[in-house]
mmCIF file of C-alpha atoms and ligand atoms in Angstrom:
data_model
loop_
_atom_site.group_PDB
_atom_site.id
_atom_site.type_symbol
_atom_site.label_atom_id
_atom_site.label_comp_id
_atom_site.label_asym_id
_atom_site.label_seq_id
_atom_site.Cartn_x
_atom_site.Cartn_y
_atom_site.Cartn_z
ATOM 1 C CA UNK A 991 247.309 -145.104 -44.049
ATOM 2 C CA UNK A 992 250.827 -144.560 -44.529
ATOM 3 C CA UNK A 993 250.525 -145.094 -48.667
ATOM 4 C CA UNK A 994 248.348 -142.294 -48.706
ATOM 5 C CA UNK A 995 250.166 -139.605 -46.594
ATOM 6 C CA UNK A 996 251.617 -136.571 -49.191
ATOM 7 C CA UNK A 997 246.998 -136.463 -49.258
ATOM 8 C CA UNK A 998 245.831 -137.542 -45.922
ATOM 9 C CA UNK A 999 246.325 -134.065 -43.766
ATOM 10 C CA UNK A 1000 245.721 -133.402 -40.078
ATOM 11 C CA UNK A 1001 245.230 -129.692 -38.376
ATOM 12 C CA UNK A 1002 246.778 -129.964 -35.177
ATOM 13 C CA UNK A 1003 246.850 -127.868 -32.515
ATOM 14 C CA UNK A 1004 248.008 -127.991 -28.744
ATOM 15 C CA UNK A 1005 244.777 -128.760 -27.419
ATOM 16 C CA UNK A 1006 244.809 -131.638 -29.917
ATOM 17 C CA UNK A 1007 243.388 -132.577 -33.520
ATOM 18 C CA UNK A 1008 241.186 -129.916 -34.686
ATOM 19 C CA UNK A 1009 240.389 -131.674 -38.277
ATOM 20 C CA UNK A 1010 241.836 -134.098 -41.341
ATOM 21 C CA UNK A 1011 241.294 -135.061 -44.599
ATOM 22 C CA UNK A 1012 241.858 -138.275 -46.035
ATOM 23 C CA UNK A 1013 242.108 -139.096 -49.609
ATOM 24 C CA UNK A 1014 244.419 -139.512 -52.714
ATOM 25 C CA UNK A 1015 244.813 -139.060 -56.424
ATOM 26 C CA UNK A 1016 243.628 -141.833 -58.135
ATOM 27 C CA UNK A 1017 245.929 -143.170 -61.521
ATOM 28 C CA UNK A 1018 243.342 -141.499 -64.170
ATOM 29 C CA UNK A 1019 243.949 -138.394 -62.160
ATOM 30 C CA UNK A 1020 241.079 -137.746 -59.958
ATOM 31 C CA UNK A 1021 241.529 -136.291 -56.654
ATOM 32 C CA UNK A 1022 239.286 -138.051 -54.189
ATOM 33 C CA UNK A 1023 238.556 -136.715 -50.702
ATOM 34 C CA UNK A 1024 237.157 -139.909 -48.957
ATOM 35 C CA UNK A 1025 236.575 -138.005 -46.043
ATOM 36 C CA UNK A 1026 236.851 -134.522 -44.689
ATOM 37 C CA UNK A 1027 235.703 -133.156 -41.303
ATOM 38 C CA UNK A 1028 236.616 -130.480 -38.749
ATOM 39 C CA UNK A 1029 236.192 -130.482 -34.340
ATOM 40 C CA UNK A 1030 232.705 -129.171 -33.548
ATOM 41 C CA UNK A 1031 234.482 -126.617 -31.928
ATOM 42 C CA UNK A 1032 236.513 -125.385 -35.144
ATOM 43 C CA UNK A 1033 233.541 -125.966 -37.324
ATOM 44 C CA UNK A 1034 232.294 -122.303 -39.151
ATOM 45 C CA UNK A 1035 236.100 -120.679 -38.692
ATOM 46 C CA UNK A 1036 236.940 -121.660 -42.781
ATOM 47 C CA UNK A 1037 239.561 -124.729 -41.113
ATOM 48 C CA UNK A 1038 237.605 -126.871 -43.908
ATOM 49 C CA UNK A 1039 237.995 -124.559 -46.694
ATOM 50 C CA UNK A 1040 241.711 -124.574 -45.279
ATOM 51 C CA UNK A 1041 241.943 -128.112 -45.365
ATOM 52 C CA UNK A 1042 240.235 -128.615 -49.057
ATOM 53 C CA UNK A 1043 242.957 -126.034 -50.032
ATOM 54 C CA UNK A 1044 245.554 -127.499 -49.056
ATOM 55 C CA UNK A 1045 244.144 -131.053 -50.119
ATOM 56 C CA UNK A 1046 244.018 -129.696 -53.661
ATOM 57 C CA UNK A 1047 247.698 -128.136 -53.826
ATOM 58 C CA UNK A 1048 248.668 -131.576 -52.452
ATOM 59 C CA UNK A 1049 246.760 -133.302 -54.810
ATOM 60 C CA UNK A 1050 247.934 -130.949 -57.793
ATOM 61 C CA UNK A 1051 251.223 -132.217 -57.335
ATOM 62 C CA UNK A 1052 250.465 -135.418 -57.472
ATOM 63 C CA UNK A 1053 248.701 -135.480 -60.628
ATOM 64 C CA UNK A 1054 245.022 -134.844 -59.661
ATOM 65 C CA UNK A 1055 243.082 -132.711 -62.946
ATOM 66 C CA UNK A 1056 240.219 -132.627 -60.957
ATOM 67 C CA UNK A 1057 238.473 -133.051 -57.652
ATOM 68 C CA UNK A 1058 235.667 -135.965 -56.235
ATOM 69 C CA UNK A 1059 234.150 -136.471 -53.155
ATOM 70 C CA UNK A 1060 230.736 -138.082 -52.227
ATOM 71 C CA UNK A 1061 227.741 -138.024 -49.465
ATOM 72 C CA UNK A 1062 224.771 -139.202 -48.166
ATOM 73 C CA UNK A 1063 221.432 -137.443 -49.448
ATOM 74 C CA UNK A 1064 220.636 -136.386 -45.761
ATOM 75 C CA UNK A 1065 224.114 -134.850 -45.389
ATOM 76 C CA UNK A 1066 222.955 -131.087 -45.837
ATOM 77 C CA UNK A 1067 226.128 -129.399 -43.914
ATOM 78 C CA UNK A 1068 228.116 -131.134 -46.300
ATOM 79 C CA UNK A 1069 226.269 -130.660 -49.088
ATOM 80 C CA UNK A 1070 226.243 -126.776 -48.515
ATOM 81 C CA UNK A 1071 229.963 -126.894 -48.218
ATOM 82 C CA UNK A 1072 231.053 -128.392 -51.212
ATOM 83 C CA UNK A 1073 228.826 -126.094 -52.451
ATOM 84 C CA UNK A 1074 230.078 -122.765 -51.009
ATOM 85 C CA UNK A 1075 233.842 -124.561 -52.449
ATOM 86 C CA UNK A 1076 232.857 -124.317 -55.886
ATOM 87 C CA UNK A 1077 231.853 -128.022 -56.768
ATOM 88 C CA UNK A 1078 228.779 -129.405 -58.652
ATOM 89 C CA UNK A 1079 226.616 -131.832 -57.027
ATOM 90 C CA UNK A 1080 224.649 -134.458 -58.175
ATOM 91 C CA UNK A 1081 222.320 -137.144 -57.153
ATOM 92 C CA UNK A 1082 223.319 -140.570 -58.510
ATOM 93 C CA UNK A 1083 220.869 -143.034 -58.695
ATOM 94 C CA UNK A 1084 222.310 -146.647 -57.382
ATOM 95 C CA UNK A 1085 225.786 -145.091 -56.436
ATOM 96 C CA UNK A 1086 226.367 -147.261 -53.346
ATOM 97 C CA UNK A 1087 224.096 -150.657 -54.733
ATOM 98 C CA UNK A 1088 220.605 -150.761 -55.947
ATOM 99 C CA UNK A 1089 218.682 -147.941 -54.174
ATOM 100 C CA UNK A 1090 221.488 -146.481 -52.571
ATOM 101 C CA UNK A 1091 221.721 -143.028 -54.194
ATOM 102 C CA UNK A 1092 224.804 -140.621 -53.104
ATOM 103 C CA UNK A 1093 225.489 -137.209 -53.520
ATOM 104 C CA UNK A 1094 228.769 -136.919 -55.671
ATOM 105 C CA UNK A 1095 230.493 -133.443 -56.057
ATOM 106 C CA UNK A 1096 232.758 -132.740 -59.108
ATOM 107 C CA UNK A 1097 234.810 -129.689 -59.622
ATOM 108 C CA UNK A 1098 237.200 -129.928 -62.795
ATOM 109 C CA UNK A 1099 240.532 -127.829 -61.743
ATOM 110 C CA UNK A 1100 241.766 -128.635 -58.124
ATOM 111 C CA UNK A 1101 242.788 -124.948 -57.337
ATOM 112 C CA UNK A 1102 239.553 -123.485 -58.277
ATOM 113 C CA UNK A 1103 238.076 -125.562 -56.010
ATOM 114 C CA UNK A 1104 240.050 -123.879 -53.175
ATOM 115 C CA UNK A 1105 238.406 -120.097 -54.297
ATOM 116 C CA UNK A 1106 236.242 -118.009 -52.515
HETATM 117 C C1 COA B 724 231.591 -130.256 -43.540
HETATM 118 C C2 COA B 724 232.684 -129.727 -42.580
HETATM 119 C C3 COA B 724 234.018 -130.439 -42.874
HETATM 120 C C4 COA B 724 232.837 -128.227 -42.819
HETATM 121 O O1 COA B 724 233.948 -127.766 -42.046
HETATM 122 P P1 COA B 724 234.050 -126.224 -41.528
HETATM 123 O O2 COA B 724 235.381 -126.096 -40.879
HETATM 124 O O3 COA B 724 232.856 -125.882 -40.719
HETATM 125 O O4 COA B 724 233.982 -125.436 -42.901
HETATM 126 P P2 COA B 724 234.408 -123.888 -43.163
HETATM 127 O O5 COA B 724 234.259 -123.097 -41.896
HETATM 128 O O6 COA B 724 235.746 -123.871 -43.817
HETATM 129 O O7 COA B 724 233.293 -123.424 -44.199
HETATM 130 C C5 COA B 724 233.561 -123.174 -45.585
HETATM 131 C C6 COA B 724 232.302 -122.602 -46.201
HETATM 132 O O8 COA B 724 231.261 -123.610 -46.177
HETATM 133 C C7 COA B 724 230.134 -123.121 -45.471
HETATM 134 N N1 COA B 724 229.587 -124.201 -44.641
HETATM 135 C C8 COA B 724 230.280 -125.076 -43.895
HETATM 136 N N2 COA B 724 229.437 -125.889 -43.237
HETATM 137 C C9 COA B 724 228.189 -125.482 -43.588
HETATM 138 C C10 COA B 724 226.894 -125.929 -43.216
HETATM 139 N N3 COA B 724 226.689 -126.954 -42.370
HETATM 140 N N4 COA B 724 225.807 -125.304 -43.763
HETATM 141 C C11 COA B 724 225.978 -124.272 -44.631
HETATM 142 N N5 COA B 724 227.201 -123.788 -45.015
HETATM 143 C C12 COA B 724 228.289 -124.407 -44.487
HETATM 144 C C13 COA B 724 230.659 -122.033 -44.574
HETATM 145 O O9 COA B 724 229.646 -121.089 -44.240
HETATM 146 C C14 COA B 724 231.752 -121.420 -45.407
HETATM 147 O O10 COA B 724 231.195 -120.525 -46.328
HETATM 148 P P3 COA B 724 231.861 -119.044 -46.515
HETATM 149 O O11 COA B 724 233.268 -119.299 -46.981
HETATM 150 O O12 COA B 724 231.005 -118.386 -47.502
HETATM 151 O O13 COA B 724 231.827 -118.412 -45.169
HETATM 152 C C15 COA B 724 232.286 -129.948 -41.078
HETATM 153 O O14 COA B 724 230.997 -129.403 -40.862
HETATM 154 C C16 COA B 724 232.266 -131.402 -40.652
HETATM 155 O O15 COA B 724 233.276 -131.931 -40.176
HETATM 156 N N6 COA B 724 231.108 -132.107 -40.771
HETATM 157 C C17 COA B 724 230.990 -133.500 -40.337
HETATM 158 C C18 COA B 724 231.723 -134.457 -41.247
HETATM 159 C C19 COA B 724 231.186 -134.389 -42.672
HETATM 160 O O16 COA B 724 229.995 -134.431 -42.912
HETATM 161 N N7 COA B 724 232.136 -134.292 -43.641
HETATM 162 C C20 COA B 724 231.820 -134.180 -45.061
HETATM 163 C C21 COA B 724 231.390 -135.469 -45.663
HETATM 164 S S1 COA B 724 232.689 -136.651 -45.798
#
């Protein structure tokens, strides 16, 4: 993962990793968060609204115009919190392969996306 480090984050702390996100700015200028996620024990304290946030400034200065991420349909938790960050979600049919639909969020300006 060491390519993708100025976008891949970790929130440490000295009882250990509390969360991360992993992604990177693709060369048409998308931001992509592959994967976000947060301790069960830090989940509901805003650590991934603080991670998204600091995702998008990283990926701001790396070019990113606007934000992606994806999930599965049955992936409410994370559907809510994209949500509750500002970004659009939408069902694509065949995303993953023929009957594989996803859940792909969109939100156009990376520092919006980091707004209450
Ligand atoms: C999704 C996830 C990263 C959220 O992390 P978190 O640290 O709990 O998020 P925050 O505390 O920063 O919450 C930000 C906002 O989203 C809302 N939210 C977060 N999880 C939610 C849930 N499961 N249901 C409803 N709302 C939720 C919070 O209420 C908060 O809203 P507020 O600002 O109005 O109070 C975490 O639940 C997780 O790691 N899930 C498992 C991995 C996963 O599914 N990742 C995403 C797909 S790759």
């Amino acid at each position: 993962m060491q390519e993708f480090g100025e976008t891949c984050l970790v929130a440490r702390a000295e009882d250990g990793i509390h969360g991360y996100v992993i992604g990177f700015v693709t060369p048409t200028g998308t931001g992509y968060v592959h994967l976000i996620a947060t301790r069960d024990d830090a989940r509901g304290t805003g650590l991934g609204r603080c991670l998204y946030a600091a995702f998008a400034d990283a990926a701001h200065r790396h070019g990113a115009l606007r934000l992606k991420a994806i999930t599965a349909l049955d992936n409410t938790g994370s559907i809510a919190f994209h949500r509750r960050l500002g970004f659009d979600a939408k069902i694509v049919d065949d995303y993953n392969g023929p009957g594989q639909a996803m859940v792909v969020f969109h939100r156009v300006s990376p520092l919006d996306a980091v707004q209450p």
